[in-house]
């Protein structure tokens, strides 16, 4: 009994020592790692390769070795471990060492293995279910065991039902499939899927019952959205690979009708391909943006990085591109873009002549700068004309109202930050004022 207790304590201490660790591993040849999952049986990470046609294993010492090869492997894009099974998506991307006879972007394969014996249990070729180019990217498994797979080159999500044949579960309408680019996908226990569109920078919600598709209202566009993970605690993590490069924790208080970034990991990020969870800690695959460093490097370096939440009021440096910020439209005469943070809020308005912002107040101080144009502001019962190059400081809780006399660009700064509903554009008081 004493020996058993010692062993249990040793295992707990060892597991705890692994938490929040960043693992760096080397390979002698380019790996082009893409998929990431954790295997409890091996107590190690599984990493897929786009070029080697293999799945590798990375232990807590940072040692890489081949875990699984198969004749049907080409470019392996995603991995998932669940209920003793290993799920693998396979494609035929350009850098792959061998290309199937079907040609480039023609292969869309899902394979299921017994993770203990490495026996192939099921094999599905999905390319025949939708005519178009293919690049399977990620998968989700619901509580019944049905599998859903995204295709980054076609605007569809496939479903492989338990004991049934695959089919196209949904096809995205053009307004939601700009540039295609469907990548990360997760199953939410409330009965829907969440999927990321990389090129549109959007998050979409798909009902498993009605198949109805809705765009999740985000506080900012997430261009380059890639891997998704819904953690055991119910938090959503998203990898991004453009101006907001990093891993973000997204929070929703309305069952993902809307969401906003609560925390980010952005230090030392190159390219995030996949996100997974180990004993409550979030890990992601951080790959060099240039796979080859120098002419002929001896070693190829990769990293499995632990997510460490950094909040905007804790010295997080957030870089935004103007083109990446989502434009919100209120009626026919008001549009805006918003940059949120935990300490303050910046809003840039474009106001057409005749626009009206009705009387209101808020607990934040507001600094209004008219970059160009002319407005009449009724503030505290007094009229103020504000033209190009002029500022107005509006104290907290003072009622004010805007009348736009010329086409105007208005830059507003609020401190402290505006309410979540205001940042997300769910406050409707502007919508019916400017028709």
Short mmCIF file of C-alpha atoms in Angstrom, two decimals:
data_model
loop_
_atom_site.label_atom_id
_atom_site.label_comp_id
_atom_site.label_asym_id
_atom_site.label_seq_id
_atom_site.Cartn_x
_atom_site.Cartn_y
_atom_site.Cartn_z
CA UNK A 1 0.00 0.00 0.00
CA UNK A 2 2.82 2.36 0.89
CA UNK A 3 4.53 1.70 -2.46
CA UNK A 4 1.26 2.39 -4.28
CA UNK A 5 0.87 5.77 -2.52
CA UNK A 6 4.46 6.68 -3.36
CA UNK A 7 3.84 5.81 -7.02
CA UNK A 8 0.63 7.88 -7.16
CA UNK A 9 2.36 10.87 -5.55
CA UNK A 10 5.26 10.56 -8.00
CA UNK A 11 2.87 10.53 -10.97
CA UNK A 12 0.99 13.58 -9.67
CA UNK A 13 4.21 15.51 -9.08
CA UNK A 14 5.53 14.52 -12.51
CA UNK A 15 2.29 15.55 -14.24
CA UNK A 16 2.24 18.86 -12.39
CA UNK A 17 5.82 19.56 -13.44
CA UNK A 18 4.77 19.24 -17.09
CA UNK A 19 2.10 21.94 -16.78
CA UNK A 20 2.78 25.27 -18.52
CA UNK A 21 5.91 23.92 -20.20
CA UNK A 22 7.02 24.92 -23.68
CA UNK A 23 8.43 21.97 -25.62
CA UNK A 24 10.97 22.54 -28.36
CA UNK A 25 11.83 19.67 -30.67
CA UNK A 26 14.15 19.17 -33.62
CA UNK A 27 14.05 17.07 -36.79
CA UNK A 28 16.87 16.48 -39.22
CA UNK A 29 14.59 16.95 -42.26
CA UNK A 30 11.72 19.41 -42.79
CA UNK A 31 8.57 18.21 -41.04
CA UNK A 32 6.03 20.88 -41.99
CA UNK A 33 4.02 20.01 -38.83
CA UNK A 34 0.29 20.72 -38.98
CA UNK A 35 -1.99 18.66 -36.68
CA UNK A 36 -1.61 18.40 -32.90
CA UNK A 37 -3.28 16.12 -30.34
CA UNK A 38 -2.37 14.58 -26.99
CA UNK A 39 -2.22 10.83 -26.44
CA UNK A 40 -2.76 9.81 -22.81
CA UNK A 41 -1.65 6.26 -23.52
CA UNK A 42 1.76 7.47 -24.69
CA UNK A 43 1.80 10.49 -22.33
CA UNK A 44 3.03 12.51 -25.29
CA UNK A 45 1.90 14.81 -28.10
CA UNK A 46 1.06 13.54 -31.58
CA UNK A 47 2.16 15.80 -34.44
CA UNK A 48 1.29 15.34 -38.11
CA UNK A 49 3.45 16.18 -41.13
CA UNK A 50 2.40 17.76 -44.41
CA UNK A 51 5.43 16.37 -46.25
CA UNK A 52 6.53 13.10 -44.67
CA UNK A 53 3.21 11.27 -44.74
CA UNK A 54 3.60 10.31 -41.09
CA UNK A 55 2.40 11.04 -37.58
CA UNK A 56 5.15 11.71 -35.07
CA UNK A 57 5.30 11.59 -31.29
CA UNK A 58 6.88 14.31 -29.12
CA UNK A 59 7.52 13.39 -25.48
CA UNK A 60 7.95 15.79 -22.55
CA UNK A 61 11.70 15.80 -23.09
CA UNK A 62 11.21 17.25 -26.56
CA UNK A 63 12.22 14.06 -28.38
CA UNK A 64 10.55 13.39 -31.73
CA UNK A 65 10.05 9.91 -33.21
CA UNK A 66 7.74 8.39 -35.81
CA UNK A 67 4.51 7.05 -34.32
CA UNK A 68 2.46 5.91 -37.32
CA UNK A 69 2.89 5.52 -41.07
CA UNK A 70 0.37 4.21 -43.58
CA UNK A 71 0.33 3.78 -47.39
CA UNK A 72 -2.76 6.03 -47.60
CA UNK A 73 -1.04 8.94 -45.83
CA UNK A 74 -0.05 11.96 -47.88
CA UNK A 75 -0.31 15.44 -46.34
CA UNK A 76 -1.81 14.96 -42.87
CA UNK A 77 -3.73 18.08 -41.91
CA UNK A 78 -5.49 17.34 -38.59
CA UNK A 79 -5.45 14.89 -35.68
CA UNK A 80 -7.95 14.12 -32.93
CA UNK A 81 -7.78 11.54 -30.14
CA UNK A 82 -11.06 10.46 -28.56
CA UNK A 83 -12.34 7.30 -26.87
CA UNK A 84 -9.29 5.23 -27.76
CA UNK A 85 -9.39 6.22 -31.43
CA UNK A 86 -7.12 8.40 -33.54
CA UNK A 87 -8.88 10.44 -36.25
CA UNK A 88 -6.75 11.66 -39.17
CA UNK A 89 -7.53 13.94 -42.12
CA UNK A 90 -5.40 13.52 -45.22
CA UNK A 91 -4.94 15.74 -48.29
CA UNK A 92 -2.53 16.30 -51.14
CA UNK A 93 -1.06 19.73 -50.53
CA UNK A 94 1.64 21.19 -52.77
CA UNK A 95 4.67 20.52 -50.54
CA UNK A 96 3.80 16.86 -50.01
CA UNK A 97 6.66 14.49 -50.85
CA UNK A 98 4.38 12.16 -52.83
CA UNK A 99 1.21 13.11 -54.68
CA UNK A 100 -1.65 10.70 -55.47
CA UNK A 101 -2.62 10.08 -59.07
CA UNK A 102 -5.77 12.16 -58.60
CA UNK A 103 -3.66 15.34 -58.67
CA UNK A 104 -3.20 18.29 -56.37
CA UNK A 105 -6.19 19.40 -54.23
CA UNK A 106 -8.23 16.37 -55.25
CA UNK A 107 -7.80 14.17 -52.20
CA UNK A 108 -10.07 14.52 -49.12
CA UNK A 109 -9.60 11.53 -46.84
CA UNK A 110 -10.62 10.70 -43.28
CA UNK A 111 -9.08 7.73 -41.49
CA UNK A 112 -9.82 6.28 -38.06
CA UNK A 113 -7.32 4.09 -36.15
CA UNK A 114 -7.30 2.13 -32.93
CA UNK A 115 -4.70 4.18 -31.09
CA UNK A 116 -3.47 1.23 -28.99
CA UNK A 117 -2.98 -1.27 -31.84
CA UNK A 118 -2.64 1.28 -34.70
CA UNK A 119 -5.13 -0.82 -36.67
CA UNK A 120 -7.09 1.04 -39.37
CA UNK A 121 -10.77 0.88 -38.41
CA UNK A 122 -12.45 3.09 -41.03
CA UNK A 123 -11.46 4.92 -44.21
CA UNK A 124 -13.56 7.53 -46.03
CA UNK A 125 -12.77 9.37 -49.28
CA UNK A 126 -14.86 12.55 -49.14
CA UNK A 127 -13.87 14.17 -52.46
CA UNK A 128 -16.69 12.42 -54.35
CA UNK A 129 -19.33 14.12 -52.18
CA UNK A 130 -18.58 17.64 -53.43
CA UNK A 131 -17.24 18.68 -56.81
CA UNK A 132 -14.39 21.15 -56.38
CA UNK A 133 -10.84 21.53 -55.06
CA UNK A 134 -10.18 20.08 -51.61
CA UNK A 135 -8.04 20.72 -48.58
CA UNK A 136 -9.48 19.09 -45.50
CA UNK A 137 -8.46 21.12 -42.50
CA UNK A 138 -10.04 20.12 -39.19
CA UNK A 139 -12.70 17.90 -37.62
CA UNK A 140 -15.13 17.84 -34.71
CA UNK A 141 -16.92 14.90 -33.09
CA UNK A 142 -20.31 15.34 -31.41
CA UNK A 143 -21.59 13.54 -28.32
CA UNK A 144 -23.07 10.72 -30.45
CA UNK A 145 -19.83 10.08 -32.32
CA UNK A 146 -20.78 11.78 -35.60
CA UNK A 147 -17.81 13.43 -37.33
CA UNK A 148 -17.79 16.86 -39.03
CA UNK A 149 -14.94 17.94 -41.32
CA UNK A 150 -14.09 21.37 -42.78
CA UNK A 151 -12.72 21.89 -46.29
CA UNK A 152 -10.54 25.00 -46.70
CA UNK A 153 -10.85 24.97 -50.51
CA UNK A 154 -14.61 24.42 -50.78
CA UNK A 155 -17.43 26.13 -48.81
CA UNK A 156 -18.72 22.92 -47.24
CA UNK A 157 -18.68 20.92 -44.02
CA UNK A 158 -18.96 17.15 -44.37
CA UNK A 159 -20.70 14.84 -41.91
CA UNK A 160 -19.84 11.18 -41.35
CA UNK A 161 -22.69 9.76 -39.26
CA UNK A 162 -22.15 6.78 -36.98
CA UNK A 163 -22.74 3.67 -39.08
CA UNK A 164 -23.69 5.72 -42.14
CA UNK A 165 -22.27 7.19 -45.32
CA UNK A 166 -20.68 10.66 -45.54
CA UNK A 167 -22.56 13.62 -47.02
CA UNK A 168 -22.31 17.40 -47.25
CA UNK A 169 -23.85 18.60 -44.00
CA UNK A 170 -23.93 22.30 -44.92
CA UNK A 171 -22.82 24.47 -47.78
CA UNK A 172 -22.06 28.03 -46.77
CA UNK A 173 -23.84 30.84 -48.63
CA UNK A 174 -21.61 33.23 -50.56
CA UNK A 175 -21.96 35.96 -47.95
CA UNK A 176 -20.31 33.67 -45.38
CA UNK A 177 -17.83 31.88 -47.64
CA UNK A 178 -15.73 34.73 -48.99
CA UNK A 179 -12.50 33.17 -50.23
CA UNK A 180 -13.71 29.88 -48.77
CA UNK A 181 -11.08 29.27 -46.07
CA UNK A 182 -13.03 27.09 -43.61
CA UNK A 183 -10.49 25.88 -41.06
CA UNK A 184 -10.95 25.16 -37.35
CA UNK A 185 -14.15 23.52 -36.12
CA UNK A 186 -15.46 22.42 -32.71
CA UNK A 187 -18.61 20.79 -31.35
CA UNK A 188 -20.46 22.67 -28.62
CA UNK A 189 -22.55 20.55 -26.21
CA UNK A 190 -25.45 23.01 -26.57
CA UNK A 191 -26.11 21.45 -29.98
CA UNK A 192 -24.13 23.37 -32.55
CA UNK A 193 -20.80 23.64 -34.34
CA UNK A 194 -18.45 26.62 -34.36
CA UNK A 195 -16.19 27.00 -37.39
CA UNK A 196 -13.55 29.59 -38.32
CA UNK A 197 -13.26 31.17 -41.76
CA UNK A 198 -9.64 32.23 -42.22
CA UNK A 199 -9.98 34.52 -45.23
CA UNK A 200 -13.12 36.30 -43.99
CA UNK A 201 -11.88 36.46 -40.39
CA UNK A 202 -15.25 35.28 -39.10
CA UNK A 203 -16.67 32.67 -36.76
CA UNK A 204 -19.85 30.86 -37.76
CA UNK A 205 -22.38 28.88 -35.74
CA UNK A 206 -24.24 25.91 -37.27
CA UNK A 207 -27.20 24.23 -35.58
CA UNK A 208 -26.93 20.43 -35.62
CA UNK A 209 -30.73 20.11 -35.77
CA UNK A 210 -31.86 22.77 -38.25
CA UNK A 211 -28.45 23.24 -39.98
CA UNK A 212 -29.15 26.95 -39.77
CA UNK A 213 -25.98 29.03 -40.18
CA UNK A 214 -25.33 32.28 -38.34
CA UNK A 215 -22.27 34.50 -38.14
CA UNK A 216 -21.05 35.06 -34.59
CA UNK A 217 -20.85 38.76 -33.83
CA UNK A 218 -17.18 39.51 -33.02
CA UNK A 219 -15.66 42.66 -31.57
CA UNK A 220 -13.05 42.59 -34.35
CA UNK A 221 -12.35 40.65 -37.51
CA UNK A 222 -10.00 37.68 -36.96
CA UNK A 223 -8.27 37.41 -40.33
CA UNK A 224 -6.13 34.27 -40.50
CA UNK A 225 -8.30 32.40 -37.98
CA UNK A 226 -7.05 28.81 -37.92
CA UNK A 227 -7.24 26.11 -35.25
CA UNK A 228 -10.10 26.03 -32.72
CA UNK A 229 -10.45 24.32 -29.34
CA UNK A 230 -13.39 24.24 -26.94
CA UNK A 231 -11.77 23.47 -23.60
CA UNK A 232 -13.16 21.22 -20.88
CA UNK A 233 -14.08 24.40 -18.97
CA UNK A 234 -16.16 25.63 -21.93
CA UNK A 235 -13.78 28.35 -23.12
CA UNK A 236 -13.07 28.78 -26.82
CA UNK A 237 -9.47 29.15 -28.03
CA UNK A 238 -8.60 30.34 -31.53
CA UNK A 239 -5.26 30.49 -33.34
CA UNK A 240 -4.73 33.49 -35.63
CA UNK A 241 -2.01 33.98 -38.24
CA UNK A 242 -2.14 37.57 -39.52
CA UNK A 243 -1.82 41.01 -37.87
CA UNK A 244 -3.32 39.69 -34.64
CA UNK A 245 -1.04 36.66 -34.68
CA UNK A 246 -1.40 34.51 -31.57
CA UNK A 247 -3.87 32.38 -29.62
CA UNK A 248 -6.97 34.11 -28.24
CA UNK A 249 -9.42 33.08 -25.56
CA UNK A 250 -12.91 34.08 -26.68
CA UNK A 251 -15.73 34.68 -24.22
CA UNK A 252 -19.45 34.62 -24.94
CA UNK A 253 -22.31 35.43 -22.59
CA UNK A 254 -25.11 34.69 -25.10
CA UNK A 255 -24.37 31.15 -26.30
CA UNK A 256 -22.10 32.43 -29.09
CA UNK A 257 -24.50 34.81 -30.72
CA UNK A 258 -21.55 37.13 -30.05
CA UNK A 259 -18.05 36.82 -28.60
CA UNK A 260 -15.08 38.95 -27.66
CA UNK A 261 -11.39 38.36 -26.93
CA UNK A 262 -10.80 38.03 -23.20
CA UNK A 263 -7.13 37.04 -23.24
CA UNK A 264 -4.32 36.52 -25.74
CA UNK A 265 -0.92 34.82 -26.04
CA UNK A 266 1.06 36.79 -28.64
CA UNK A 267 4.66 36.71 -27.50
CA UNK A 268 7.08 34.76 -29.71
CA UNK A 269 4.37 33.53 -32.07
CA UNK A 270 5.33 32.46 -35.59
CA UNK A 271 2.46 30.46 -37.10
CA UNK A 272 -0.25 28.68 -35.08
CA UNK A 273 -1.59 25.54 -36.76
CA UNK A 274 -3.48 23.62 -34.06
CA UNK A 275 -4.59 23.88 -30.42
CA UNK A 276 -5.09 21.09 -27.86
CA UNK A 277 -5.56 20.62 -24.11
CA UNK A 278 -3.61 18.59 -21.53
CA UNK A 279 -4.83 18.40 -17.92
CA UNK A 280 -6.44 21.83 -18.11
CA UNK A 281 -3.52 23.55 -19.84
CA UNK A 282 -3.91 24.77 -23.43
CA UNK A 283 -1.08 23.98 -25.86
CA UNK A 284 -0.60 25.01 -29.47
CA UNK A 285 1.78 24.16 -32.29
CA UNK A 286 4.03 27.12 -33.07
CA UNK A 287 5.72 26.63 -36.46
CA UNK A 288 8.36 28.85 -38.13
CA UNK A 289 6.75 30.96 -40.84
CA UNK A 290 9.72 30.05 -43.04
CA UNK A 291 10.17 26.33 -42.76
CA UNK A 292 13.78 26.45 -43.90
CA UNK A 293 16.08 28.84 -42.06
CA UNK A 294 19.18 29.57 -44.09
CA UNK A 295 20.46 27.58 -47.05
CA UNK A 296 20.64 24.15 -45.45
CA UNK A 297 20.13 24.15 -41.68
CA UNK A 298 21.26 21.11 -39.77
CA UNK A 299 18.16 21.01 -37.58
CA UNK A 300 14.58 22.12 -38.11
CA UNK A 301 13.16 23.68 -34.97
CA UNK A 302 9.54 23.52 -33.81
CA UNK A 303 7.68 24.35 -30.62
CA UNK A 304 4.64 23.15 -28.70
CA UNK A 305 3.82 26.20 -26.61
CA UNK A 306 1.73 26.47 -23.44
CA UNK A 307 -0.96 29.16 -23.50
CA UNK A 308 -0.34 31.80 -20.85
CA UNK A 309 -3.21 34.26 -20.67
CA UNK A 310 -2.16 37.87 -21.08
CA UNK A 311 -4.80 40.57 -20.72
CA UNK A 312 -4.81 43.97 -22.44
CA UNK A 313 -4.39 45.78 -19.10
CA UNK A 314 -1.24 43.77 -18.40
CA UNK A 315 1.04 45.29 -21.05
CA UNK A 316 -0.29 43.22 -23.96
CA UNK A 317 0.88 44.80 -27.21
CA UNK A 318 -2.01 44.51 -29.67
CA UNK A 319 -1.37 45.31 -33.32
CA UNK A 320 -4.35 46.01 -35.57
CA UNK A 321 -4.59 46.65 -39.30
CA UNK A 322 -7.25 49.13 -40.40
CA UNK A 323 -8.43 46.72 -43.09
CA UNK A 324 -8.82 43.95 -40.51
CA UNK A 325 -11.24 45.93 -38.33
CA UNK A 326 -14.85 45.11 -39.02
CA UNK A 327 -17.07 47.94 -40.31
CA UNK A 328 -20.44 48.24 -38.59
CA UNK A 329 -23.27 50.02 -40.38
CA UNK A 330 -26.18 51.76 -38.64
CA UNK A 331 -28.88 52.77 -41.11
CA UNK A 332 -27.76 54.61 -44.21
CA UNK A 333 -25.71 57.43 -42.69
CA UNK A 334 -23.54 56.03 -39.90
CA UNK A 335 -20.72 53.49 -40.01
CA UNK A 336 -17.91 52.84 -37.57
CA UNK A 337 -14.91 50.71 -36.62
CA UNK A 338 -14.04 49.95 -33.00
CA UNK A 339 -10.74 49.06 -31.31
CA UNK A 340 -11.44 47.64 -27.81
CA UNK A 341 -9.09 47.18 -24.88
CA UNK A 342 -9.52 46.72 -21.15
CA UNK A 343 -8.49 50.31 -20.36
CA UNK A 344 -10.30 52.29 -23.05
CA UNK A 345 -12.13 52.20 -26.38
CA UNK A 346 -11.38 53.91 -29.69
CA UNK A 347 -14.17 54.37 -32.26
CA UNK A 348 -13.84 55.86 -35.74
CA UNK A 349 -17.14 57.05 -37.23
CA UNK A 350 -18.01 58.02 -40.80
CA UNK A 351 -21.11 60.22 -40.68
CA UNK A 352 -23.03 61.42 -43.71
CA UNK A 353 -24.66 64.84 -43.81
CA UNK A 354 -28.00 64.70 -42.02
CA UNK A 355 -27.00 61.87 -39.69
CA UNK A 356 -28.27 62.12 -36.13
CA UNK A 357 -26.94 60.50 -32.96
CA UNK A 358 -29.77 60.79 -30.43
CA UNK A 359 -29.50 62.19 -26.92
CA UNK A 360 -27.70 59.80 -24.56
CA UNK A 361 -25.13 59.60 -21.79
CA UNK A 362 -22.63 57.06 -20.46
CA UNK A 363 -20.33 56.69 -17.45
CA UNK A 364 -17.18 57.02 -19.57
CA UNK A 365 -15.41 60.27 -20.36
CA UNK A 366 -15.45 60.92 -24.12
CA UNK A 367 -12.97 62.85 -26.23
CA UNK A 368 -14.38 63.66 -29.67
CA UNK A 369 -12.03 64.75 -32.47
CA UNK A 370 -13.46 65.89 -35.80
CA UNK A 371 -10.84 64.92 -38.34
CA UNK A 372 -12.89 66.45 -41.12
CA UNK A 373 -16.42 67.78 -41.48
CA UNK A 374 -18.80 69.74 -39.28
CA UNK A 375 -21.15 68.70 -36.47
CA UNK A 376 -23.43 70.43 -33.98
CA UNK A 377 -23.26 68.85 -30.54
CA UNK A 378 -25.84 69.61 -27.87
CA UNK A 379 -24.02 68.82 -24.64
CA UNK A 380 -25.32 69.60 -21.16
CA UNK A 381 -28.11 71.64 -22.78
CA UNK A 382 -25.67 73.89 -24.71
CA UNK A 383 -24.89 73.87 -28.44
CA UNK A 384 -21.31 73.47 -29.66
CA UNK A 385 -20.16 73.62 -33.29
CA UNK A 386 -17.17 71.38 -33.93
CA UNK A 387 -15.31 71.54 -37.26
CA UNK A 388 -12.20 69.92 -38.78
CA UNK A 389 -9.28 69.74 -36.36
CA UNK A 390 -11.29 70.56 -33.22
CA UNK A 391 -11.78 68.51 -30.02
CA UNK A 392 -14.50 68.30 -27.42
CA UNK A 393 -14.15 66.64 -24.01
CA UNK A 394 -17.47 65.33 -22.69
CA UNK A 395 -17.47 64.46 -18.97
CA UNK A 396 -19.00 61.22 -17.69
CA UNK A 397 -22.82 61.00 -17.36
CA UNK A 398 -23.46 64.25 -19.28
CA UNK A 399 -26.20 64.01 -21.91
CA UNK A 400 -25.14 64.84 -25.47
CA UNK A 401 -26.57 64.69 -28.99
CA UNK A 402 -24.95 64.95 -32.45
CA UNK A 403 -26.34 66.61 -35.59
CA UNK A 404 -24.12 66.10 -38.65
CA UNK A 405 -24.01 69.22 -40.87
CA UNK A 406 -21.42 67.95 -43.39
CA UNK A 407 -19.98 64.57 -44.28
CA UNK A 408 -17.76 63.93 -41.24
CA UNK A 409 -15.03 61.65 -39.94
CA UNK A 410 -15.28 61.55 -36.14
CA UNK A 411 -12.72 59.86 -33.87
CA UNK A 412 -13.93 59.15 -30.32
CA UNK A 413 -11.87 57.95 -27.36
CA UNK A 414 -13.64 56.58 -24.26
CA UNK A 415 -12.15 55.91 -20.83
CA UNK A 416 -12.66 53.52 -19.19
CA UNK A 417 -13.72 51.12 -21.94
CA UNK A 418 -17.26 51.03 -23.27
CA UNK A 419 -19.67 48.25 -22.32
CA UNK A 420 -19.38 44.89 -24.07
CA UNK A 421 -22.78 45.35 -25.77
CA UNK A 422 -21.67 48.69 -27.19
CA UNK A 423 -18.33 47.31 -28.41
CA UNK A 424 -20.08 44.36 -30.08
CA UNK A 425 -22.65 46.64 -31.74
CA UNK A 426 -25.63 44.93 -30.12
CA UNK A 427 -27.00 48.23 -28.78
CA UNK A 428 -29.64 49.16 -31.36
CA UNK A 429 -30.35 52.84 -30.59
CA UNK A 430 -28.49 54.02 -33.74
CA UNK A 431 -30.13 51.64 -36.22
CA UNK A 432 -33.45 53.41 -36.78
CA UNK A 433 -32.23 56.99 -36.62
CA UNK A 434 -30.51 57.41 -39.97
CA UNK A 435 -32.67 56.13 -42.82
#
